[in-house]
mmCIF file of C-alpha atoms in Angstrom:
data_model
loop_
_atom_site.group_PDB
_atom_site.id
_atom_site.type_symbol
_atom_site.label_atom_id
_atom_site.label_comp_id
_atom_site.label_asym_id
_atom_site.label_seq_id
_atom_site.Cartn_x
_atom_site.Cartn_y
_atom_site.Cartn_z
ATOM 1 C CA ALA G 1 -7.814 9.322 -7.338
ATOM 2 C CA ILE G 2 -7.230 9.206 -3.587
ATOM 3 C CA LEU G 3 -4.125 11.342 -3.899
ATOM 4 C CA ALA G 4 -5.860 13.918 -6.062
ATOM 5 C CA GLU G 5 -8.652 14.345 -3.518
ATOM 6 C CA ALA G 6 -6.548 14.179 -0.374
ATOM 7 C CA ARG G 7 -6.395 16.667 2.441
ATOM 8 C CA THR G 8 -3.807 16.582 5.171
ATOM 9 C CA LEU G 9 -3.598 16.153 8.923
ATOM 10 C CA PRO G 10 -0.434 16.933 10.907
ATOM 11 C CA LEU G 11 1.727 14.067 12.139
ATOM 12 C CA CYS G 12 5.331 14.008 13.291
ATOM 13 C CA SER G 13 7.586 12.193 10.841
ATOM 14 C CA PRO G 14 11.131 12.674 9.581
ATOM 15 C CA HIS G 15 10.263 13.247 5.912
ATOM 16 C CA PRO G 16 8.277 16.206 4.551
ATOM 17 C CA PHE G 17 6.134 15.697 1.477
ATOM 18 C CA GLU G 18 3.279 17.425 -0.216
ATOM 19 C CA LEU G 19 0.492 16.364 -2.528
ATOM 20 C CA ALA G 20 0.393 17.533 -6.113
ATOM 21 C CA GLY G 21 -3.031 17.459 -7.790
ATOM 22 C CA GLU G 22 -3.613 14.890 -10.541
ATOM 23 C CA SER G 23 0.070 14.035 -10.957
ATOM 24 C CA GLY G 24 0.231 12.290 -7.576
ATOM 25 C CA MET G 25 2.774 12.796 -4.805
ATOM 26 C CA GLN G 26 5.630 15.186 -5.174
ATOM 27 C CA ILE G 27 8.473 15.223 -2.695
ATOM 28 C CA ALA G 28 9.343 18.590 -1.212
ATOM 29 C CA SER G 29 12.898 19.437 -2.202
ATOM 30 C CA GLU G 30 14.085 21.295 0.862
ATOM 31 C CA PRO G 31 17.641 21.468 2.166
ATOM 32 C CA ALA G 32 18.631 19.196 5.017
ATOM 33 C CA MET G 33 16.742 20.202 8.158
ATOM 34 C CA ASP G 34 16.688 19.208 11.760
ATOM 35 C CA ARG G 35 14.418 16.144 11.716
ATOM 36 C CA ALA G 36 12.953 16.919 15.133
ATOM 37 C CA SER G 37 11.582 20.277 13.947
ATOM 38 C CA VAL G 38 9.908 18.888 10.807
ATOM 39 C CA SER G 39 6.138 18.378 10.861
ATOM 40 C CA VAL G 40 4.723 16.124 8.168
ATOM 41 C CA GLU G 41 1.248 16.173 6.745
ATOM 42 C CA VAL G 42 -0.451 12.777 6.442
ATOM 43 C CA PRO G 43 -2.734 12.632 3.404
ATOM 44 C CA VAL G 44 -6.271 11.632 4.363
ATOM 45 C CA GLN G 45 -9.055 10.834 1.932
ATOM 46 C CA ARG G 46 -11.428 13.625 1.136
ATOM 47 C CA PHE G 47 -14.515 13.497 3.383
ATOM 48 C CA ALA G 48 -12.920 10.826 5.619
ATOM 49 C CA ALA G 49 -14.410 12.366 8.777
ATOM 50 C CA GLN G 50 -17.872 12.521 7.241
ATOM 51 C CA LYS G 51 -17.582 8.925 6.029
ATOM 52 C CA THR G 52 -16.581 7.838 9.529
ATOM 53 C CA VAL G 53 -19.586 9.560 11.114
ATOM 54 C CA LEU G 54 -21.935 8.106 8.504
ATOM 55 C CA ALA G 55 -20.503 4.627 9.087
ATOM 56 C CA GLY G 56 -21.279 5.030 12.795
ATOM 57 C CA LEU G 57 -24.828 6.175 12.112
ATOM 58 C CA LEU G 58 -25.431 3.376 9.619
ATOM 59 C CA GLY G 59 -23.944 0.790 11.972
ATOM 60 C CA GLY G 60 -26.000 2.001 14.930
ATOM 61 C CA CYS G 61 -29.217 2.111 12.929
ATOM 62 C CA SER G 62 -28.572 -1.295 11.388
ATOM 63 C CA TYR G 63 -27.916 -2.809 14.807
ATOM 64 C CA SER G 64 -31.071 -1.205 16.173
ATOM 65 C CA VAL G 65 -33.220 -2.619 13.381
ATOM 66 C CA TRP G 66 -31.617 -6.053 13.624
ATOM 67 C CA SER G 67 -31.950 -6.155 17.418
ATOM 68 C CA PHE G 68 -35.588 -5.033 17.335
ATOM 69 C CA LYS G 69 -36.413 -7.635 14.685
ATOM 70 C CA VAL G 70 -34.611 -10.520 16.420
ATOM 71 C CA ARG G 71 -35.702 -9.817 20.007
ATOM 72 C CA GLY G 72 -39.177 -8.433 19.264
ATOM 73 C CA GLY G 73 -41.644 -6.877 21.697
ATOM 74 C CA HIS G 74 -40.809 -5.134 24.966
ATOM 75 C CA ARG G 75 -37.533 -7.047 25.368
ATOM 76 C CA ALA G 76 -36.126 -5.322 22.262
ATOM 77 C CA VAL G 77 -36.497 -1.817 23.710
ATOM 78 C CA VAL G 78 -34.814 -2.502 27.062
ATOM 79 C CA GLY G 79 -31.145 -1.419 26.824
ATOM 80 C CA LEU G 80 -31.361 -0.781 23.097
ATOM 81 C CA GLY G 81 -29.973 2.773 23.311
ATOM 82 C CA PRO G 82 -26.598 1.949 24.895
ATOM 83 C CA ARG G 83 -26.140 -1.124 22.701
ATOM 84 C CA THR G 84 -26.950 0.916 19.587
ATOM 85 C CA ILE G 85 -24.502 3.644 20.584
ATOM 86 C CA LEU G 86 -21.768 1.062 21.190
ATOM 87 C CA ALA G 87 -22.441 -0.550 17.800
ATOM 88 C CA GLY G 88 -22.270 2.867 16.128
ATOM 89 C CA LEU G 89 -19.027 3.728 17.917
ATOM 90 C CA PHE G 90 -17.550 0.402 16.872
ATOM 91 C CA CYS G 91 -18.468 1.033 13.212
ATOM 92 C CA SER G 92 -17.055 4.568 13.426
ATOM 93 C CA ALA G 93 -13.843 3.258 14.955
ATOM 94 C CA MET G 94 -13.468 0.652 12.217
ATOM 95 C CA SER G 95 -14.076 3.217 9.472
ATOM 96 C CA GLY G 96 -11.782 5.811 11.060
ATOM 97 C CA GLY G 97 -9.106 3.186 11.605
ATOM 98 C CA TYR G 98 -9.290 2.182 7.974
ATOM 99 C CA HIS G 99 -8.926 5.803 6.792
ATOM 100 C CA TRP G 100 -5.995 6.389 9.160
ATOM 101 C CA TRP G 101 -4.299 3.152 8.050
ATOM 102 C CA ASN G 102 -4.772 4.188 4.423
ATOM 103 C CA ALA G 103 -3.214 7.595 5.169
ATOM 104 C CA LEU G 104 -0.228 5.945 6.856
ATOM 105 C CA GLN G 105 0.260 3.698 3.819
ATOM 106 C CA LEU G 106 0.308 6.784 1.598
ATOM 107 C CA GLN G 107 2.879 8.340 3.909
ATOM 108 C CA ARG G 108 5.053 5.221 3.778
ATOM 109 C CA GLN G 109 4.872 5.255 -0.013
ATOM 110 C CA ALA G 110 5.856 8.920 -0.071
ATOM 111 C CA ASP G 111 8.792 8.229 2.259
ATOM 112 C CA ALA G 112 9.936 5.368 0.040
ATOM 113 C CA LEU G 113 9.626 7.581 -3.025
ATOM 114 C CA GLU G 114 11.682 10.268 -1.334
ATOM 115 C CA ARG G 115 14.419 7.767 -0.403
ATOM 116 C CA PHE G 116 14.361 6.467 -3.956
ATOM 117 C CA GLN G 117 14.675 9.966 -5.411
ATOM 118 C CA ARG G 118 17.539 10.795 -3.046
ATOM 119 C CA SER G 119 19.440 7.702 -4.148
ATOM 120 C CA ALA G 120 18.409 7.786 -7.826
ATOM 121 C CA ASP G 121 21.647 9.417 -8.946
ATOM 122 C CA THR G 122 23.570 6.474 -7.476
ATOM 123 C CA PHE G 123 21.689 3.890 -9.522
ATOM 124 C CA LYS G 124 20.996 3.649 -13.213
ATOM 125 C CA VAL G 125 17.209 3.451 -13.170
ATOM 126 C CA LEU G 126 15.156 2.522 -16.211
ATOM 127 C CA ALA G 127 11.506 3.352 -16.648
ATOM 128 C CA ILE G 128 9.215 0.389 -15.966
ATOM 129 C CA ASP G 129 6.591 1.162 -18.554
ATOM 130 C CA ALA G 130 6.176 -0.698 -21.839
ATOM 131 C CA GLY G 131 8.231 1.934 -23.665
ATOM 132 C CA ALA G 132 11.374 1.356 -21.599
ATOM 133 C CA PRO G 133 14.441 0.586 -23.691
ATOM 134 C CA PRO G 134 15.953 -2.842 -23.079
ATOM 135 C CA LEU G 135 19.098 -3.015 -21.003
ATOM 136 C CA PRO G 136 22.114 -3.310 -23.326
ATOM 137 C CA THR G 137 23.504 -6.831 -22.856
ATOM 138 C CA GLU G 138 27.070 -5.785 -23.618
ATOM 139 C CA GLU G 139 26.999 -3.211 -20.812
ATOM 140 C CA PHE G 140 25.433 -5.730 -18.438
ATOM 141 C CA ASP G 141 28.013 -8.381 -19.382
ATOM 142 C CA ARG G 142 30.889 -5.967 -18.758
ATOM 143 C CA ALA G 143 29.424 -4.906 -15.402
ATOM 144 C CA THR G 144 28.835 -8.451 -14.115
ATOM 145 C CA GLY G 145 31.806 -10.178 -15.726
ATOM 146 C CA GLN G 146 29.720 -12.955 -17.269
ATOM 147 C CA ASN G 147 27.639 -13.497 -20.378
ATOM 148 C CA ALA G 148 23.999 -12.963 -19.425
ATOM 149 C CA LEU G 149 22.539 -14.873 -22.363
ATOM 150 C CA GLU G 150 24.663 -17.950 -21.693
ATOM 151 C CA ALA G 151 23.943 -17.800 -17.954
ATOM 152 C CA ASN G 152 20.188 -17.574 -18.647
ATOM 153 C CA GLU G 153 20.337 -20.505 -21.061
ATOM 154 C CA GLN G 154 22.185 -22.634 -18.479
ATOM 155 C CA LEU G 155 19.664 -21.674 -15.805
ATOM 156 C CA PHE G 156 16.687 -22.509 -18.028
ATOM 157 C CA GLU G 157 18.245 -25.832 -19.021
ATOM 158 C CA GLN G 158 18.736 -26.696 -15.330
ATOM 159 C CA LEU G 159 15.098 -25.781 -14.607
ATOM 160 C CA ARG G 160 13.887 -27.937 -17.511
ATOM 161 C CA ARG G 161 15.906 -30.909 -16.226
ATOM 162 C CA GLU G 162 14.496 -30.475 -12.714
ATOM 163 C CA ASP G 163 10.933 -30.220 -14.084
ATOM 164 C CA ARG G 164 11.399 -33.386 -16.144
ATOM 165 C CA ALA G 165 12.848 -35.233 -13.144
ATOM 166 C CA SER G 166 9.962 -34.184 -10.905
ATOM 167 C CA LYS G 167 7.397 -35.206 -13.548
ATOM 168 C CA MET G 168 9.069 -38.595 -13.951
ATOM 169 C CA GLU G 169 9.113 -39.002 -10.182
ATOM 170 C CA ARG G 170 5.353 -38.298 -9.977
ATOM 171 C CA ARG G 171 4.558 -40.841 -12.705
ATOM 172 C CA ARG G 172 6.305 -43.649 -10.826
#
C-alpha cells in the first residue's frame, strides 16, 4: 500500500528505480550508465509532509495542554510559547525522520531487488510461494555429490541424540 501511494524525492544513489502502481517496485532497465550522473528518486509516503506538520501541531498542542494542567495558574503561561514550539519541532522531527527512514528502507529494498534481478540468470531461482515446485532431489544430489535424503536423516538422528542427552542431563 505504501508503494502504491508513494511519491518521490530526489537523492543521489547509484541505482535508478521507479515505482509501478499496485504491482510494487519495478527496476528501470537502462543500459550501464555513469553512476555519478545518475539521480535516484527516493519513494516517500503519500502526504508525508502533511503528516509531519500535523505531528508537530499535535505535539505542540498536547505539550501546551499538559504543561498548563500540570503547572496551573500564572506559572503555566510564563515561557509556554517557546517550550510549545520546541515540543512541536521535536514531534515534527521525529515524524519526518520516521518517514525519511522508511523511504530509505524502500530504496534499500529496491537496490537489493535490482542486484537480485541482475544476478538472477546466474542462479536457478524458484518461486517462494506455496505453488512452487519442489526441487528435484536427483538434480540436487548430482550437483552436491551426496544424497540429500540420507544426509538429512543423519542430521536429524544426530539432533535427536543431542536432544535426548540434554534432557537426560537436565533430569539428573
